[in-house]
Amino acid sequence: MVTASESRLAGFTHKIESREARIGIVGMGYVGLPLALLYSGQRFKVTGFDIEARKVATLNAGGSYIVRILPGEIQQAQKAGFRATSDYSEIAQMDAVIICVPTPLDEYHEPDLSYITETVKSLAPWLHQDQLIVLESTTYPGTTEEVVVPLLEAGNKHGLKASRALGEPGFFVAFSPEREDPGNESVARHDIPKVMGGYGPVATELAAALYGSIFHRVVPVSSPAVAEMTKLLENIYRCVNIALVNELKQLCMKMGIDIHEVIDAAKTKPFGFQAFYPGPGLGGHCIPIDPFYLSWKAQQFDFQTRFIELAGEINTAMPYFVIEQTANGLNEQRKPLKGSKVLVLGVAYKRDIDDLRESPSLTIIELLREKGALVSYNDPYFPTVGRGRHYRLDMTNTPLDNLGQYDAVLIVTDHSSYDYKAIVEQAQLVVDTRNATKGIDSPKIVRC
Ligand SMILES: NC(=O)c1ccc[n+]([C@@H]2O[C@H](COP(=O)([O-])OP(=O)(O)OC[C@H]3O[C@@H](n4cnc5c(N)ncnc54)[C@H](O)[C@@H]3O)[C@@H](O)[C@H]2O)c1
C-alpha cells in the first residue's frame, strides 16, 4: 500500500515526468532566462518573474534583451506556454520556484543579500503545501538554512513550515548553484552536471527530479551548505589561479619570458595542470565577487581566508599595472599620459559577450581619465556606457576607423570580431592585455 507520504513524492515526480508541473523562475537575467528556455524546450509551462517592467514587457512581446538569446527562442518558448510577470501572486500556481536574483557586494565589500531577501519576502505569502523552492544565486554557505528558510516560514499566510521529511507537512527548500560560462559554446548547458543540496533528503530528491528533467547528470549533496560551498570552491579556484598567472606574468615580463608561451607549453601536460590566463583584471558577476562572500562568512568563525585576500589584492591591482604599462609605452614615444588620446577596445568583461558588470575596462577608463588622458572606447556590444553601481562614464561607442589619430589603442577585451592585424597596422601604439596580437610582430605592441 502506498502511504500518504510516498504519494507526496510520487505526485511531484509524476508532474515533472508528465510535464504538468508549473515552473516559476524568479529573475529573468543572464542565469534565469536561459534556464526558463531550457525548461520550455522540454515542454514545461514556465512563468518568469522579474521586478523590471521593461524586461517583462520585452519578453511578453517575444523580444530579448540578451544578445546571445534570439527573439525567435523566446517566441518558441511562448508556444510552450512561457510568459513573464511581475505579479508575485502567480507564485501560488507554481509547483517549483527557482530563484536567480543578483548577489553583489555592497559599498563596504560585504555580501548584499537584499535581492534574495526581497524576493523571498515577496514569494513567501504565496507558498503552498509541497511546493519546491530552489535558490540558485551564488552565496555563502548557510544562506539557504539561515536566511531563506526562516523568511519563507515567517512570511507565508498558512503558517507552513519547511518540510525536512515526507511525514512533515509543508514546502520544500533546496540550493542548486548555477554553472553557466557565458560565451562558452563548447559545452551544452544540459551537459553541465547540476549540483543540488536539499533542506532534508526529500527536498534533495525533489530537486533532483526537477533538474533531472533538463540536465543529463544531477549531483545530489547532503545539505544546501555543501552545495553553496561547492560553488564558492569552484569560483575561488578560478580567482586564485588567475591571480597566480597574473603575478607570474609580471615576473616573466621582467625576465624577458613570454608567459603565454610558458602556459601553452605547460598545458601539454596531460595531468595535474589546468591553464589559466593572465589579463587586465577580473570581471563579471562571479569571480571578482563570490570569494568575498566566503571571506565575510569566515569572520563569523574567527577565520581568515588568506588565499582569497591575496588573490583579491593581486587581481585588483591589474588595472593599475595596465595603466603603468600604457604610460611606459607612451613614454618611449616621448608622450605623457596626460593629454594623450587613448582608445580602449572592449568594455565587456570578456570576449564576445554583452555583459560589462565589474569589467576591468571600467576601472581602466576611470584611471586613464584621472591621469588626464582623453579616452574613447569601442565595443560592438555596447553603443553606450552610462552609470552603474561603481562607475559613472557616460560615453558613447566610437567607430573603429582612423585609428592613427590615437596615441595608444588599448586592447582590454579580445572580441573575436576585431581584426588585430589591421589594428596594429593603423595604430601608433598598441597595448595588448589579452595576447590578442599573438603572432603579430611589431615594435608598436606593448604586451602586458
Ligand atoms: N551571470 C553568470 O554568468 C552567472 C553564473 C553563475 C552564477 N551566477 C549567479 O546567478 C545569480 C543571478 O545572476 P545573473 O547574472 O542572472 O543576474 P542578472 O542581474 O542578469 O539577473 C537578475 C535578475 O533578477 C531580477 N530581480 C532582482 N530582484 C528581483 C526581485 N525581487 N524579484 C524578481 N526579480 C528580481 C533583476 O531585475 C534581473 O533581471 C547571481 O547570484 C550570480 O552570482 C551568475
XYZ file of C-alpha atoms and ligand atoms in Angstrom:
492
model
C 0.000 0.000 0.000
C 1.322 3.462 -0.894
C 1.445 5.748 2.152
C 0.338 9.388 2.015
C 3.982 10.445 2.329
C 5.149 8.276 -0.554
C 2.393 9.538 -2.774
C 3.556 13.084 -1.983
C 6.926 12.353 -3.593
C 5.398 10.306 -6.388
C 2.923 13.127 -7.106
C 5.705 15.658 -7.650
C 7.774 13.266 -9.761
C 4.725 12.406 -11.861
C 4.025 16.082 -12.513
C 7.634 16.524 -13.648
C 7.629 13.456 -15.883
C 4.254 14.291 -17.435
C 5.315 17.950 -17.873
C 2.249 19.080 -15.917
C 4.488 20.783 -13.365
C 4.322 24.567 -13.494
C 7.745 26.123 -13.070
C 8.363 29.673 -11.883
C 11.747 31.285 -12.331
C 12.422 34.482 -10.398
C 14.982 36.825 -12.000
C 14.946 36.922 -15.802
C 18.641 37.784 -16.147
C 21.696 36.064 -17.573
C 21.008 32.954 -15.458
C 17.226 32.847 -15.114
C 16.210 33.496 -18.722
C 18.335 30.739 -20.311
C 17.096 28.362 -17.603
C 13.491 29.274 -18.437
C 14.210 28.481 -22.093
C 15.706 25.106 -21.167
C 12.534 24.137 -19.293
C 10.314 25.477 -22.066
C 12.360 23.427 -24.528
C 11.347 20.363 -22.510
C 7.651 21.331 -22.839
C 7.217 22.712 -19.328
C 4.916 25.675 -18.845
C 7.258 28.289 -17.391
C 6.476 31.651 -15.797
C 9.328 34.131 -15.497
C 9.106 36.627 -12.621
C 11.001 39.924 -12.680
C 10.569 43.288 -10.979
C 11.845 45.151 -14.057
C 8.753 46.060 -16.065
C 10.858 46.627 -19.205
C 12.126 43.040 -19.164
C 8.653 41.603 -18.554
C 7.206 43.651 -21.431
C 10.039 42.717 -23.810
C 9.678 39.005 -23.089
C 5.879 39.064 -23.422
C 6.285 40.832 -26.768
C 8.516 37.940 -27.902
C 11.695 40.013 -27.672
C 15.063 39.546 -25.987
C 17.480 41.896 -24.171
C 20.391 39.452 -24.035
C 22.434 39.377 -27.228
C 23.050 35.637 -27.330
C 19.334 34.869 -26.857
C 17.435 35.439 -30.075
C 13.838 36.705 -30.085
C 12.931 33.532 -32.007
C 13.927 31.469 -28.944
C 11.587 33.497 -26.727
C 8.778 33.094 -29.262
C 9.389 29.346 -29.405
C 9.171 29.213 -25.594
C 5.934 31.210 -25.700
C 4.435 28.425 -27.809
C 5.181 26.075 -24.884
C 3.373 28.472 -22.520
C 6.220 30.737 -21.399
C 5.247 34.173 -20.162
C 6.696 36.780 -17.846
C 5.126 38.688 -14.980
C 5.866 40.955 -12.032
C 2.855 39.663 -10.122
C 4.035 37.507 -7.255
C 0.529 36.178 -6.544
C 1.124 33.849 -9.516
C 3.678 32.003 -7.364
C 0.653 30.217 -5.851
C 0.128 28.371 -9.169
C 3.707 27.067 -9.371
C 4.852 23.592 -8.353
C 8.503 24.625 -8.261
C 10.113 28.061 -7.999
C 13.769 28.712 -8.844
C 15.356 31.948 -7.605
C 18.068 33.513 -9.806
C 18.459 37.068 -8.484
C 21.724 39.030 -8.115
C 24.106 38.662 -5.176
C 26.520 41.620 -5.415
C 28.806 43.148 -2.792
C 27.830 46.373 -1.055
C 29.946 49.530 -0.809
C 31.901 48.007 2.112
C 32.720 44.911 0.026
C 30.310 42.803 2.073
C 27.555 40.463 0.779
C 24.424 42.286 -0.298
C 21.678 39.716 0.198
C 18.910 42.280 -0.260
C 17.826 40.857 -3.655
C 17.440 37.409 -2.130
C 15.640 38.621 0.992
C 13.299 40.880 -1.020
C 12.467 38.025 -3.382
C 11.871 35.558 -0.580
C 9.650 38.006 1.304
C 7.635 38.621 -1.870
C 7.045 34.967 -2.611
C 6.520 33.738 0.976
C 2.831 34.754 1.200
C 2.001 32.615 -1.833
C 3.704 29.375 -0.798
C 1.651 26.211 -0.719
C 1.958 22.690 0.593
C 4.529 20.525 -1.275
C 5.875 23.400 -3.358
C 9.629 23.262 -4.015
C 11.665 26.466 -3.689
C 15.242 26.377 -5.015
C 17.822 29.121 -4.607
C 20.400 29.332 -7.439
C 22.011 32.691 -6.623
C 25.648 32.286 -5.571
C 26.038 32.959 -1.862
C 27.864 31.989 1.331
C 27.272 28.608 2.993
C 24.358 28.874 5.378
C 22.223 31.321 3.388
C 19.525 28.794 2.474
C 19.098 27.465 6.002
C 19.809 30.619 7.994
C 18.181 33.277 5.793
C 15.841 31.769 3.186
C 14.038 29.129 5.248
C 13.248 31.426 8.235
C 11.930 34.184 5.924
C 9.758 31.734 3.980
C 8.352 30.302 7.211
C 7.728 33.730 8.752
C 6.071 35.217 5.685
C 3.606 32.639 4.441
C -0.111 33.048 5.027
C -0.847 29.480 6.057
C 1.817 29.127 8.741
C 3.544 26.439 6.666
C 6.983 25.227 7.661
C 9.826 23.932 5.517
C 9.457 20.158 5.461
C 12.556 18.043 6.087
C 10.844 14.635 5.876
C 7.960 13.055 3.984
C 5.908 12.804 7.155
C 6.191 16.544 7.881
C 3.704 18.816 6.138
C 4.996 21.977 4.452
C 7.007 23.180 1.489
C 10.487 22.047 0.402
C 13.673 24.096 0.006
C 16.969 23.396 -1.776
C 20.056 25.169 -3.082
C 21.473 24.421 -6.522
C 24.295 26.577 -7.896
C 24.378 27.866 -11.436
C 27.426 26.905 -13.522
C 26.991 28.988 -16.628
C 30.048 30.128 -18.575
C 28.813 32.992 -20.778
C 30.179 32.913 -24.305
C 31.446 29.344 -23.952
C 29.718 27.300 -26.630
C 31.868 24.192 -26.125
C 29.566 22.537 -23.572
C 25.804 22.401 -23.998
C 24.066 23.688 -20.888
C 22.256 20.378 -20.280
C 25.621 18.567 -20.296
C 26.905 20.582 -17.324
C 26.298 18.414 -14.216
C 23.909 20.073 -11.764
C 24.755 20.023 -8.055
C 21.939 20.303 -5.506
C 21.544 20.066 -1.756
C 18.132 19.970 -0.118
C 16.964 21.135 3.274
C 16.371 17.497 4.186
C 16.653 14.431 1.948
C 13.182 14.760 0.429
C 13.916 18.256 -0.848
C 17.113 16.887 -2.430
C 15.104 14.153 -4.152
C 12.530 16.632 -5.448
C 15.249 18.984 -6.695
C 16.980 16.045 -8.404
C 13.703 15.208 -10.164
C 13.196 18.847 -11.176
C 16.698 19.280 -12.602
C 16.985 15.712 -13.871
C 14.320 16.624 -16.433
C 16.711 19.002 -18.187
C 20.254 18.184 -17.041
C 21.848 14.920 -18.095
C 23.556 14.463 -14.756
C 22.451 15.596 -11.319
C 24.829 15.551 -8.341
C 22.919 15.458 -5.051
C 24.890 16.503 -1.949
C 23.991 16.192 1.711
C 22.905 19.764 2.506
C 22.319 23.219 0.998
C 25.534 24.407 2.699
C 27.606 21.795 0.836
C 26.078 22.928 -2.467
C 26.674 26.605 -1.573
C 30.294 25.885 -0.666
C 30.817 23.818 -3.842
C 30.001 26.835 -6.000
C 32.349 29.028 -3.986
C 35.177 26.497 -4.204
C 34.796 26.448 -8.000
C 34.964 30.227 -8.260
C 37.707 30.687 -5.665
C 39.769 28.102 -7.552
C 39.491 30.269 -10.668
C 40.146 33.507 -8.820
C 43.280 32.183 -7.078
C 44.706 30.592 -10.233
C 44.099 33.737 -12.282
C 45.915 35.730 -9.585
C 48.809 33.260 -9.774
C 49.265 33.710 -13.531
C 48.767 37.473 -13.211
C 51.635 37.578 -10.729
C 53.836 35.246 -12.780
C 53.154 37.335 -15.884
C 54.680 40.361 -14.157
C 57.763 38.382 -13.202
C 58.050 36.884 -16.705
C 57.923 40.370 -18.217
C 60.899 41.401 -16.076
C 62.739 38.208 -17.081
C 62.005 38.607 -20.792
C 59.900 35.422 -20.914
C 56.546 35.194 -22.692
C 54.062 33.878 -20.080
C 51.685 32.734 -22.833
C 54.352 30.573 -24.398
C 55.005 29.105 -20.943
C 51.303 28.363 -20.345
C 50.946 26.781 -23.803
C 53.895 24.526 -23.074
C 52.695 23.663 -19.537
C 49.237 22.721 -20.696
C 50.609 19.900 -22.825
C 50.990 18.035 -19.508
C 48.120 15.545 -19.567
C 47.513 15.584 -15.795
C 47.756 17.898 -12.798
C 47.711 21.189 -14.711
C 44.886 23.389 -15.915
C 45.598 26.502 -17.945
C 44.503 29.889 -16.625
C 45.368 33.085 -18.449
C 46.570 36.481 -17.238
C 44.633 39.594 -18.154
C 43.767 43.178 -17.215
C 41.894 42.165 -14.042
C 38.809 40.199 -13.111
C 35.324 40.916 -14.391
C 31.787 39.598 -14.344
C 29.211 38.997 -11.670
C 31.004 35.950 -10.230
C 34.782 35.668 -9.931
C 35.515 39.183 -8.537
C 32.623 38.953 -6.067
C 31.803 35.440 -4.898
C 35.054 34.711 -2.996
C 34.334 37.661 -0.709
C 31.028 36.092 0.301
C 33.112 33.360 1.903
C 35.716 35.667 3.481
C 32.870 37.587 5.076
C 31.245 34.427 6.443
C 34.630 33.114 7.637
C 34.918 36.058 10.040
C 31.995 34.615 11.974
C 34.289 31.652 12.689
C 37.270 33.878 13.544
C 38.977 32.552 10.415
C 40.958 34.437 7.789
C 40.741 33.237 4.168
C 44.271 34.268 3.191
C 44.300 32.833 -0.356
C 41.165 34.806 -1.194
C 42.587 38.027 0.244
C 45.916 37.647 -1.578
C 44.277 36.739 -4.894
C 41.935 39.707 -4.494
C 44.878 42.010 -3.868
C 46.779 40.829 -6.970
C 43.774 40.794 -9.286
C 42.533 44.207 -8.138
C 45.948 45.694 -8.849
C 45.927 44.550 -12.501
C 44.166 47.605 -13.990
C 46.802 49.801 -12.287
C 49.511 47.641 -13.854
C 47.889 48.155 -17.274
C 47.918 51.938 -16.763
C 51.605 51.792 -15.795
C 52.417 49.780 -18.929
C 50.428 52.188 -21.112
C 52.289 55.142 -19.573
C 55.622 53.359 -20.192
C 54.704 52.690 -23.834
C 53.768 56.336 -24.376
C 56.890 57.450 -22.554
C 59.000 55.551 -25.104
C 57.368 57.775 -27.731
C 58.094 60.896 -25.632
C 54.431 61.384 -24.732
C 52.845 61.836 -21.302
C 49.600 60.042 -20.457
C 48.083 63.428 -19.658
C 46.558 64.779 -22.849
C 47.170 61.585 -24.860
C 44.274 60.186 -26.882
C 43.622 56.605 -25.835
C 41.120 54.217 -27.439
C 40.033 51.344 -25.189
C 38.959 48.289 -27.163
C 36.255 46.320 -25.383
C 34.225 47.174 -22.313
C 32.591 43.750 -21.878
C 34.293 41.799 -19.099
C 35.184 39.025 -21.512
C 35.264 38.125 -25.185
C 32.090 38.133 -27.285
C 29.554 38.812 -24.549
C 27.253 41.733 -23.778
C 27.924 41.940 -20.034
C 30.116 44.657 -18.509
C 29.473 44.008 -14.826
C 32.691 44.527 -12.825
C 34.596 44.788 -16.128
C 38.249 45.855 -15.705
C 37.705 48.215 -18.672
C 35.525 50.412 -16.497
C 38.288 50.838 -13.916
C 40.924 51.312 -16.629
C 38.878 54.054 -18.316
C 38.383 55.811 -14.978
C 42.093 55.577 -14.117
C 43.092 56.895 -17.556
C 40.724 59.831 -17.143
C 42.131 60.553 -13.685
C 45.574 60.769 -15.268
C 44.286 63.295 -17.797
C 44.129 61.012 -20.865
C 41.417 61.675 -23.453
C 39.620 58.357 -23.518
C 37.279 56.819 -26.112
C 36.055 53.256 -26.322
C 34.853 50.806 -28.937
C 32.753 47.734 -28.221
C 30.362 46.151 -30.725
C 28.112 45.061 -27.848
C 27.727 48.462 -26.164
C 26.514 51.518 -28.121
C 26.724 53.487 -24.849
C 28.176 53.052 -21.372
C 26.359 55.061 -18.736
C 26.467 54.687 -14.974
C 26.470 51.686 -12.694
C 26.843 50.909 -9.015
C 30.589 51.597 -9.127
C 31.169 53.700 -12.241
C 29.962 56.826 -13.965
C 31.282 57.046 -17.513
C 28.545 58.448 -19.777
C 30.319 57.545 -23.016
C 29.212 56.503 -26.489
C 30.820 53.925 -28.742
C 33.477 55.270 -31.117
C 33.673 53.764 -34.616
C 36.768 51.724 -35.392
C 38.203 53.981 -38.041
C 41.090 56.375 -38.280
C 42.991 54.540 -35.538
C 46.106 56.573 -36.343
C 44.566 59.569 -34.523
C 45.023 57.831 -31.129
C 48.290 57.929 -29.243
C 47.511 54.465 -27.913
C 44.998 51.696 -28.602
C 44.454 49.582 -25.512
C 43.086 46.055 -26.009
C 41.160 45.190 -22.853
C 38.587 42.750 -24.271
C 39.657 40.481 -27.116
C 36.376 40.297 -29.037
C 36.749 37.928 -31.965
C 35.240 40.424 -34.418
C 38.316 42.674 -34.182
C 40.918 42.481 -36.958
C 44.041 42.680 -34.778
C 46.462 42.756 -37.698
C 44.708 45.818 -39.160
C 44.568 47.437 -35.711
C 48.336 47.067 -35.261
C 48.987 48.364 -38.788
C 46.913 51.524 -38.244
C 47.667 52.342 -34.593
C 50.647 54.330 -33.309
C 50.927 52.178 -30.179
C 49.008 49.021 -29.143
C 48.845 47.910 -25.516
C 47.670 44.306 -25.515
C 46.417 42.894 -22.193
C 44.944 39.706 -23.704
C 47.570 38.266 -26.018
C 45.185 39.142 -28.850
C 48.089 40.131 -31.103
C 49.806 36.761 -30.729
C 51.843 36.020 -33.856
C 51.933 39.664 -34.964
C 55.441 41.048 -34.833
C 55.628 44.812 -34.411
C 57.630 47.240 -32.255
C 54.370 49.160 -31.747
C 52.980 46.439 -29.455
C 53.339 46.517 -25.668
C 52.224 43.117 -24.328
C 51.191 43.146 -20.688
N 25.888 35.596 -14.986
C 26.563 34.492 -14.786
O 27.349 34.066 -15.635
C 26.397 33.669 -13.528
C 26.985 32.391 -13.465
C 26.825 31.626 -12.316
C 26.088 32.141 -11.229
N 25.542 33.389 -11.303
C 24.767 33.843 -10.150
O 23.386 33.850 -10.505
C 22.713 34.931 -9.849
C 21.982 35.789 -10.882
O 22.951 36.366 -11.748
P 22.565 36.991 -13.146
O 23.845 37.182 -13.872
O 21.475 36.217 -13.820
O 21.968 38.406 -12.669
P 21.130 39.446 -13.583
O 21.327 40.772 -12.951
O 21.444 39.247 -15.020
O 19.626 38.977 -13.392
C 18.937 39.071 -12.190
C 17.500 39.444 -12.478
O 16.797 39.428 -11.232
C 15.846 40.477 -11.256
N 15.438 40.780 -9.887
C 16.125 41.431 -8.924
N 15.406 41.476 -7.798
C 14.246 40.821 -8.045
C 13.099 40.528 -7.279
N 12.989 40.926 -6.006
N 12.094 39.837 -7.862
C 12.186 39.452 -9.162
N 13.238 39.698 -9.939
C 14.268 40.381 -9.386
C 16.581 41.613 -11.967
O 15.683 42.562 -12.479
C 17.314 40.843 -13.058
O 16.548 40.735 -14.238
C 23.785 35.678 -9.054
O 23.806 35.195 -7.747
C 25.072 35.263 -9.752
O 26.171 35.316 -8.872
C 25.664 34.159 -12.433
